[in-house]
């Protein structure tokens, strides 16, 4: 069977590998992969810029498929089930797991990063990683479940809810999914970016206010919009040093900040706003316990793929997909590999 494997910096090859087999008395299942989304973090691995990844590696952590074989210790799954794969495994015992944060488990393993991922025709996973989804949901919609869980985690951590004002910095793909999630949770949302095209799309996704930071002062717009209260929750999906530092200015009293970046560049943040406004800064990595609610929302049509999946490619053309993302990133919201 075919697998898309990164061997080194900008060295992606389609290789023939053995189809996985179940061991005796297994808690695992074998899944025929139907669709896999390409994420910014896959591109980082391709460019040798993901410090967590070990090579060679079959990339892909956003994948869905059909159950084709089941270990004899598995219950609750049947051959033919459509599933979304939760791309993490964890120990369940360490401090983070006991705190309800398996997403930062000390033994955390992420598919497509620490273990082989979804860009292959068949994959073996633990049954615990399988989340059933209604067969009526198209594969190219189901494949957005994982990116939506990232939005689910960020908004859960920041306690986004009805009656709160939320500022999202950055209207790229994740920013747009966070916007949809925040609107689904009943919040009022302002979103910023440097590209009008992205802000136009944000309006379609329910943004209450859009601001282009190149020709407007966000602080002023925020004051007008909130009558000087500022944003109750600031989510940084642009992840530059500047947008991170801005969070502390744009947050309201008693506000929350959710930075999503992974840059190692230090920032200059004064202590005063944190103390004076009693701010809470929530880290948000991957997701915890978000698959069930996200899948339910997708099945109910509350979260859609409308306008998000911009291209699909066969696994044979994965290099073309990556080249397109590299050369024309603004033409790609989410490229999906289909099998
Ligand atoms: Mn992703």
GROMACS .gro file of C-alpha atoms and ligand atoms in nm:
model
  340
    1UNK     CA    1   0.000   0.000   0.000
    2UNK     CA    2   0.103   0.363  -0.049
    3UNK     CA    3   0.228   0.597   0.223
    4UNK     CA    4   0.347   0.959   0.203
    5UNK     CA    5   0.659   0.974   0.414
    6UNK     CA    6   0.890   1.262   0.501
    7UNK     CA    7   1.251   1.140   0.510
    8UNK     CA    8   1.421   1.475   0.565
    9UNK     CA    9   1.398   1.845   0.490
   10UNK     CA   10   1.182   1.888   0.177
   11UNK     CA   11   1.218   1.518   0.104
   12UNK     CA   12   0.869   1.369   0.080
   13UNK     CA   13   0.830   1.038  -0.099
   14UNK     CA   14   0.538   0.816  -0.186
   15UNK     CA   15   0.658   0.474  -0.080
   16UNK     CA   16   0.519   0.124  -0.086
   17UNK     CA   17   0.486  -0.011   0.269
   18UNK     CA   18   0.339  -0.323   0.431
   19UNK     CA   19  -0.030  -0.305   0.512
   20UNK     CA   20  -0.068  -0.310   0.894
   21UNK     CA   21  -0.186  -0.633   1.060
   22UNK     CA   22  -0.363  -0.684   1.391
   23UNK     CA   23  -0.183  -0.879   1.659
   24UNK     CA   24  -0.356  -1.151   1.857
   25UNK     CA   25  -0.583  -1.023   2.139
   26UNK     CA   26  -0.564  -0.669   2.009
   27UNK     CA   27  -0.742  -0.354   2.128
   28UNK     CA   28  -0.664  -0.202   1.789
   29UNK     CA   29  -0.853  -0.158   1.465
   30UNK     CA   30  -0.743  -0.119   1.103
   31UNK     CA   31  -0.887   0.176   0.916
   32UNK     CA   32  -0.905   0.233   0.541
   33UNK     CA   33  -0.820   0.601   0.519
   34UNK     CA   34  -1.070   0.799   0.310
   35UNK     CA   35  -0.952   1.158   0.354
   36UNK     CA   36  -0.668   1.342   0.524
   37UNK     CA   37  -0.630   1.718   0.559
   38UNK     CA   38  -0.296   1.893   0.515
   39UNK     CA   39  -0.220   2.116   0.813
   40UNK     CA   40   0.031   2.394   0.860
   41UNK     CA   41   0.213   2.165   1.100
   42UNK     CA   42   0.253   1.900   0.825
   43UNK     CA   43   0.413   2.171   0.613
   44UNK     CA   44   0.643   2.256   0.904
   45UNK     CA   45   0.753   1.891   0.923
   46UNK     CA   46   0.811   1.893   0.546
   47UNK     CA   47   1.037   2.198   0.582
   48UNK     CA   48   1.219   2.050   0.881
   49UNK     CA   49   1.072   2.315   1.112
   50UNK     CA   50   0.871   2.105   1.358
   51UNK     CA   51   1.086   2.041   1.667
   52UNK     CA   52   0.854   1.761   1.789
   53UNK     CA   53   0.862   1.543   1.478
   54UNK     CA   54   1.088   1.239   1.440
   55UNK     CA   55   1.181   1.115   1.091
   56UNK     CA   56   1.117   0.930   0.871
   57UNK     CA   57   0.749   0.985   0.929
   58UNK     CA   58   0.418   0.926   0.752
   59UNK     CA   59   0.261   1.268   0.804
   60UNK     CA   60  -0.105   1.358   0.862
   61UNK     CA   61  -0.304   1.401   1.184
   62UNK     CA   62  -0.638   1.509   1.033
   63UNK     CA   63  -0.780   1.186   0.897
   64UNK     CA   64  -1.099   0.989   0.865
   65UNK     CA   65  -1.188   0.649   0.728
   66UNK     CA   66  -1.376   0.325   0.741
   67UNK     CA   67  -1.314   0.045   0.990
   68UNK     CA   68  -1.207  -0.268   0.799
   69UNK     CA   69  -1.069  -0.499   1.073
   70UNK     CA   70  -1.128  -0.514   1.446
   71UNK     CA   71  -0.915  -0.664   1.722
   72UNK     CA   72  -1.093  -0.926   1.932
   73UNK     CA   73  -1.069  -0.713   2.247
   74UNK     CA   74  -1.252  -0.420   2.091
   75UNK     CA   75  -1.615  -0.346   2.165
   76UNK     CA   76  -1.847  -0.076   2.030
   77UNK     CA   77  -1.710  -0.071   1.675
   78UNK     CA   78  -1.815  -0.261   1.365
   79UNK     CA   79  -1.660  -0.321   1.027
   80UNK     CA   80  -1.793  -0.049   0.796
   81UNK     CA   81  -1.821   0.217   1.065
   82UNK     CA   82  -1.717   0.565   0.953
   83UNK     CA   83  -1.475   0.714   1.203
   84UNK     CA   84  -1.278   1.026   1.279
   85UNK     CA   85  -0.939   0.946   1.428
   86UNK     CA   86  -0.831   1.125   1.746
   87UNK     CA   87  -0.461   1.168   1.666
   88UNK     CA   88  -0.326   1.149   2.021
   89UNK     CA   89  -0.249   0.876   2.271
   90UNK     CA   90  -0.170   0.933   2.637
   91UNK     CA   91  -0.088   0.743   2.956
   92UNK     CA   92  -0.394   0.839   3.163
   93UNK     CA   93  -0.185   0.840   3.484
   94UNK     CA   94   0.053   1.136   3.486
   95UNK     CA   95  -0.025   1.473   3.646
   96UNK     CA   96  -0.159   1.626   3.323
   97UNK     CA   97  -0.387   1.329   3.253
   98UNK     CA   98  -0.517   1.340   3.612
   99UNK     CA   99  -0.588   1.713   3.563
  100UNK     CA  100  -0.803   1.635   3.259
  101UNK     CA  101  -0.531   1.750   3.019
  102UNK     CA  102  -0.425   1.435   2.831
  103UNK     CA  103  -0.327   1.664   2.544
  104UNK     CA  104  -0.013   1.755   2.742
  105UNK     CA  105   0.049   1.403   2.880
  106UNK     CA  106   0.414   1.330   2.955
  107UNK     CA  107   0.386   1.025   2.726
  108UNK     CA  108   0.191   1.214   2.458
  109UNK     CA  109   0.219   1.070   2.109
  110UNK     CA  110   0.069   1.252   1.813
  111UNK     CA  111  -0.009   1.073   1.486
  112UNK     CA  112   0.192   1.211   1.198
  113UNK     CA  113   0.444   1.364   1.440
  114UNK     CA  114   0.573   1.102   1.689
  115UNK     CA  115   0.410   0.799   1.522
  116UNK     CA  116   0.301   0.740   1.162
  117UNK     CA  117  -0.009   0.933   1.063
  118UNK     CA  118  -0.293   0.938   0.816
  119UNK     CA  119  -0.131   0.997   0.477
  120UNK     CA  120  -0.141   0.626   0.390
  121UNK     CA  121  -0.401   0.388   0.256
  122UNK     CA  122  -0.450   0.188   0.577
  123UNK     CA  123  -0.362   0.271   0.933
  124UNK     CA  124  -0.371   0.080   1.261
  125UNK     CA  125  -0.498   0.273   1.564
  126UNK     CA  126  -0.611   0.196   1.916
  127UNK     CA  127  -0.989   0.161   1.933
  128UNK     CA  128  -0.993   0.444   2.190
  129UNK     CA  129  -0.880   0.680   1.913
  130UNK     CA  130  -1.184   0.600   1.695
  131UNK     CA  131  -1.486   0.831   1.708
  132UNK     CA  132  -1.786   0.718   1.505
  133UNK     CA  133  -1.948   0.970   1.273
  134UNK     CA  134  -2.277   0.943   1.086
  135UNK     CA  135  -2.234   0.781   0.743
  136UNK     CA  136  -2.434   1.066   0.589
  137UNK     CA  137  -2.148   1.311   0.660
  138UNK     CA  138  -1.921   1.339   0.351
  139UNK     CA  139  -1.556   1.248   0.410
  140UNK     CA  140  -1.444   1.598   0.312
  141UNK     CA  141  -1.664   1.739   0.589
  142UNK     CA  142  -1.573   1.478   0.850
  143UNK     CA  143  -1.206   1.554   0.788
  144UNK     CA  144  -1.256   1.900   0.942
  145UNK     CA  145  -1.343   1.747   1.280
  146UNK     CA  146  -0.981   1.757   1.398
  147UNK     CA  147  -0.919   2.122   1.304
  148UNK     CA  148  -1.252   2.210   1.467
  149UNK     CA  149  -1.136   2.039   1.788
  150UNK     CA  150  -0.843   2.282   1.796
  151UNK     CA  151  -1.098   2.565   1.787
  152UNK     CA  152  -1.305   2.379   2.046
  153UNK     CA  153  -1.010   2.354   2.280
  154UNK     CA  154  -0.903   2.718   2.243
  155UNK     CA  155  -1.256   2.845   2.308
  156UNK     CA  156  -1.314   2.602   2.596
  157UNK     CA  157  -0.987   2.704   2.760
  158UNK     CA  158  -1.075   3.075   2.721
  159UNK     CA  159  -1.430   3.015   2.852
  160UNK     CA  160  -1.592   3.162   2.541
  161UNK     CA  161  -1.968   3.173   2.593
  162UNK     CA  162  -2.291   3.362   2.535
  163UNK     CA  163  -2.268   3.728   2.633
  164UNK     CA  164  -1.891   3.762   2.602
  165UNK     CA  165  -1.694   3.968   2.353
  166UNK     CA  166  -1.414   3.782   2.176
  167UNK     CA  167  -1.129   3.927   1.971
  168UNK     CA  168  -0.959   3.685   1.732
  169UNK     CA  169  -0.631   3.806   1.586
  170UNK     CA  170  -0.567   3.636   1.252
  171UNK     CA  171  -0.830   3.523   1.000
  172UNK     CA  172  -0.642   3.229   0.846
  173UNK     CA  173  -0.799   2.883   0.846
  174UNK     CA  174  -0.770   2.826   1.222
  175UNK     CA  175  -0.887   3.181   1.295
  176UNK     CA  176  -1.196   3.119   1.079
  177UNK     CA  177  -1.275   2.789   1.251
  178UNK     CA  178  -1.236   2.955   1.592
  179UNK     CA  179  -1.470   3.229   1.469
  180UNK     CA  180  -1.735   2.971   1.371
  181UNK     CA  181  -1.690   2.790   1.701
  182UNK     CA  182  -1.715   3.113   1.905
  183UNK     CA  183  -2.032   3.209   1.719
  184UNK     CA  184  -2.176   2.860   1.776
  185UNK     CA  185  -2.110   2.917   2.147
  186UNK     CA  186  -2.303   3.244   2.137
  187UNK     CA  187  -2.023   3.500   2.171
  188UNK     CA  188  -1.987   3.831   1.984
  189UNK     CA  189  -1.672   3.830   1.774
  190UNK     CA  190  -1.434   4.085   1.626
  191UNK     CA  191  -1.164   3.944   1.400
  192UNK     CA  192  -0.854   4.110   1.257
  193UNK     CA  193  -0.619   4.038   0.968
  194UNK     CA  194  -0.403   4.210   0.707
  195UNK     CA  195  -0.597   4.069   0.409
  196UNK     CA  196  -0.939   4.202   0.310
  197UNK     CA  197  -1.019   3.874   0.132
  198UNK     CA  198  -0.992   3.685   0.459
  199UNK     CA  199  -1.201   3.946   0.639
  200UNK     CA  200  -1.471   3.917   0.371
  201UNK     CA  201  -1.479   3.543   0.434
  202UNK     CA  202  -1.495   3.609   0.809
  203UNK     CA  203  -1.813   3.814   0.753
  204UNK     CA  204  -1.969   3.510   0.585
  205UNK     CA  205  -1.868   3.308   0.890
  206UNK     CA  206  -2.061   3.536   1.122
  207UNK     CA  207  -1.803   3.789   1.240
  208UNK     CA  208  -1.974   4.083   1.410
  209UNK     CA  209  -1.683   4.317   1.331
  210UNK     CA  210  -1.384   4.283   1.099
  211UNK     CA  211  -1.078   4.506   1.116
  212UNK     CA  212  -0.787   4.530   0.873
  213UNK     CA  213  -0.489   4.614   1.096
  214UNK     CA  214  -0.308   4.779   0.804
  215UNK     CA  215  -0.553   5.068   0.781
  216UNK     CA  216  -0.729   5.079   1.120
  217UNK     CA  217  -0.632   5.105   1.484
  218UNK     CA  218  -0.758   4.786   1.648
  219UNK     CA  219  -0.756   4.939   1.998
  220UNK     CA  220  -0.980   5.225   1.881
  221UNK     CA  221  -1.218   4.992   1.695
  222UNK     CA  222  -1.233   4.770   2.001
  223UNK     CA  223  -1.318   5.065   2.226
  224UNK     CA  224  -1.596   5.175   1.989
  225UNK     CA  225  -1.734   4.822   1.972
  226UNK     CA  226  -1.723   4.745   2.345
  227UNK     CA  227  -1.779   5.093   2.488
  228UNK     CA  228  -1.420   5.093   2.624
  229UNK     CA  229  -1.454   4.758   2.802
  230UNK     CA  230  -1.226   4.580   2.546
  231UNK     CA  231  -1.243   4.208   2.469
  232UNK     CA  232  -1.337   3.957   2.738
  233UNK     CA  233  -1.141   3.689   2.554
  234UNK     CA  234  -0.850   3.755   2.318
  235UNK     CA  235  -0.740   3.462   2.102
  236UNK     CA  236  -0.415   3.502   1.911
  237UNK     CA  237  -0.432   3.298   1.591
  238UNK     CA  238  -0.182   3.520   1.409
  239UNK     CA  239   0.097   3.427   1.649
  240UNK     CA  240   0.346   3.701   1.575
  241UNK     CA  241   0.541   3.871   1.850
  242UNK     CA  242   0.333   4.183   1.795
  243UNK     CA  243  -0.008   4.012   1.808
  244UNK     CA  244   0.096   3.826   2.124
  245UNK     CA  245   0.201   4.148   2.294
  246UNK     CA  246  -0.123   4.317   2.177
  247UNK     CA  247  -0.331   4.059   2.366
  248UNK     CA  248  -0.245   4.222   2.699
  249UNK     CA  249  -0.365   4.561   2.578
  250UNK     CA  250  -0.681   4.434   2.407
  251UNK     CA  251  -0.804   4.219   2.697
  252UNK     CA  252  -1.076   4.361   2.924
  253UNK     CA  253  -1.063   4.366   3.302
  254UNK     CA  254  -1.103   4.009   3.429
  255UNK     CA  255  -1.025   3.902   3.073
  256UNK     CA  256  -0.872   3.588   2.928
  257UNK     CA  257  -0.595   3.545   2.672
  258UNK     CA  258  -0.542   3.234   2.461
  259UNK     CA  259  -0.213   3.244   2.267
  260UNK     CA  260  -0.179   2.970   2.004
  261UNK     CA  261   0.171   3.034   1.871
  262UNK     CA  262   0.476   2.818   1.922
  263UNK     CA  263   0.748   3.072   1.850
  264UNK     CA  264   1.053   3.068   2.075
  265UNK     CA  265   1.113   3.438   2.024
  266UNK     CA  266   1.082   3.624   2.358
  267UNK     CA  267   0.829   3.906   2.393
  268UNK     CA  268   0.826   4.217   2.608
  269UNK     CA  269   0.518   4.208   2.830
  270UNK     CA  270   0.476   4.446   3.123
  271UNK     CA  271   0.354   4.295   3.448
  272UNK     CA  272   0.110   4.576   3.516
  273UNK     CA  273  -0.183   4.480   3.287
  274UNK     CA  274  -0.179   4.123   3.413
  275UNK     CA  275  -0.201   4.238   3.775
  276UNK     CA  276  -0.421   4.543   3.725
  277UNK     CA  277  -0.682   4.369   3.508
  278UNK     CA  278  -0.633   4.030   3.679
  279UNK     CA  279  -0.586   3.858   3.344
  280UNK     CA  280  -0.577   3.483   3.292
  281UNK     CA  281  -0.352   3.341   3.021
  282UNK     CA  282  -0.458   2.998   2.897
  283UNK     CA  283  -0.220   2.778   2.699
  284UNK     CA  284  -0.399   2.560   2.444
  285UNK     CA  285  -0.225   2.266   2.279
  286UNK     CA  286  -0.405   2.025   2.045
  287UNK     CA  287  -0.732   1.928   2.217
  288UNK     CA  288  -0.879   1.735   2.507
  289UNK     CA  289  -1.227   1.577   2.502
  290UNK     CA  290  -1.336   1.785   2.201
  291UNK     CA  291  -1.409   1.511   1.946
  292UNK     CA  292  -1.750   1.407   2.080
  293UNK     CA  293  -1.899   1.759   2.092
  294UNK     CA  294  -1.743   1.858   1.758
  295UNK     CA  295  -1.870   1.547   1.578
  296UNK     CA  296  -2.218   1.605   1.722
  297UNK     CA  297  -2.211   1.966   1.599
  298UNK     CA  298  -2.098   1.850   1.251
  299UNK     CA  299  -2.373   1.586   1.237
  300UNK     CA  300  -2.629   1.851   1.332
  301UNK     CA  301  -2.499   2.088   1.064
  302UNK     CA  302  -2.393   2.347   1.322
  303UNK     CA  303  -2.031   2.327   1.201
  304UNK     CA  304  -1.982   2.288   0.825
  305UNK     CA  305  -1.707   2.262   0.564
  306UNK     CA  306  -1.856   2.551   0.364
  307UNK     CA  307  -1.576   2.745   0.196
  308UNK     CA  308  -1.305   2.575   0.404
  309UNK     CA  309  -1.204   2.277   0.189
  310UNK     CA  310  -1.068   2.460  -0.115
  311UNK     CA  311  -0.889   2.173  -0.297
  312UNK     CA  312  -0.881   1.795  -0.300
  313UNK     CA  313  -0.589   1.590  -0.433
  314UNK     CA  314  -0.524   1.220  -0.483
  315UNK     CA  315  -0.249   1.075  -0.263
  316UNK     CA  316  -0.045   1.042  -0.585
  317UNK     CA  317  -0.047   1.423  -0.616
  318UNK     CA  318   0.044   1.511  -0.257
  319UNK     CA  319   0.362   1.685  -0.372
  320UNK     CA  320   0.150   1.914  -0.595
  321UNK     CA  321  -0.071   1.993  -0.295
  322UNK     CA  322   0.229   2.087  -0.082
  323UNK     CA  323   0.379   2.295  -0.364
  324UNK     CA  324   0.052   2.486  -0.401
  325UNK     CA  325   0.037   2.557  -0.026
  326UNK     CA  326   0.396   2.680  -0.036
  327UNK     CA  327   0.359   2.895  -0.349
  328UNK     CA  328   0.007   3.031  -0.310
  329UNK     CA  329  -0.094   3.001   0.055
  330UNK     CA  330  -0.382   3.247   0.015
  331UNK     CA  331  -0.551   3.017  -0.238
  332UNK     CA  332  -0.561   2.730   0.009
  333UNK     CA  333  -0.778   2.726   0.320
  334UNK     CA  334  -0.769   2.349   0.355
  335UNK     CA  335  -0.633   2.106   0.101
  336UNK     CA  336  -0.754   1.750   0.150
  337UNK     CA  337  -0.600   1.428   0.023
  338UNK     CA  338  -0.866   1.176  -0.078
  339UNK     CA  339  -0.818   0.803  -0.122
  340LIG    MN1  340  -0.407   2.029   1.215
   0.00000   0.00000   0.00000
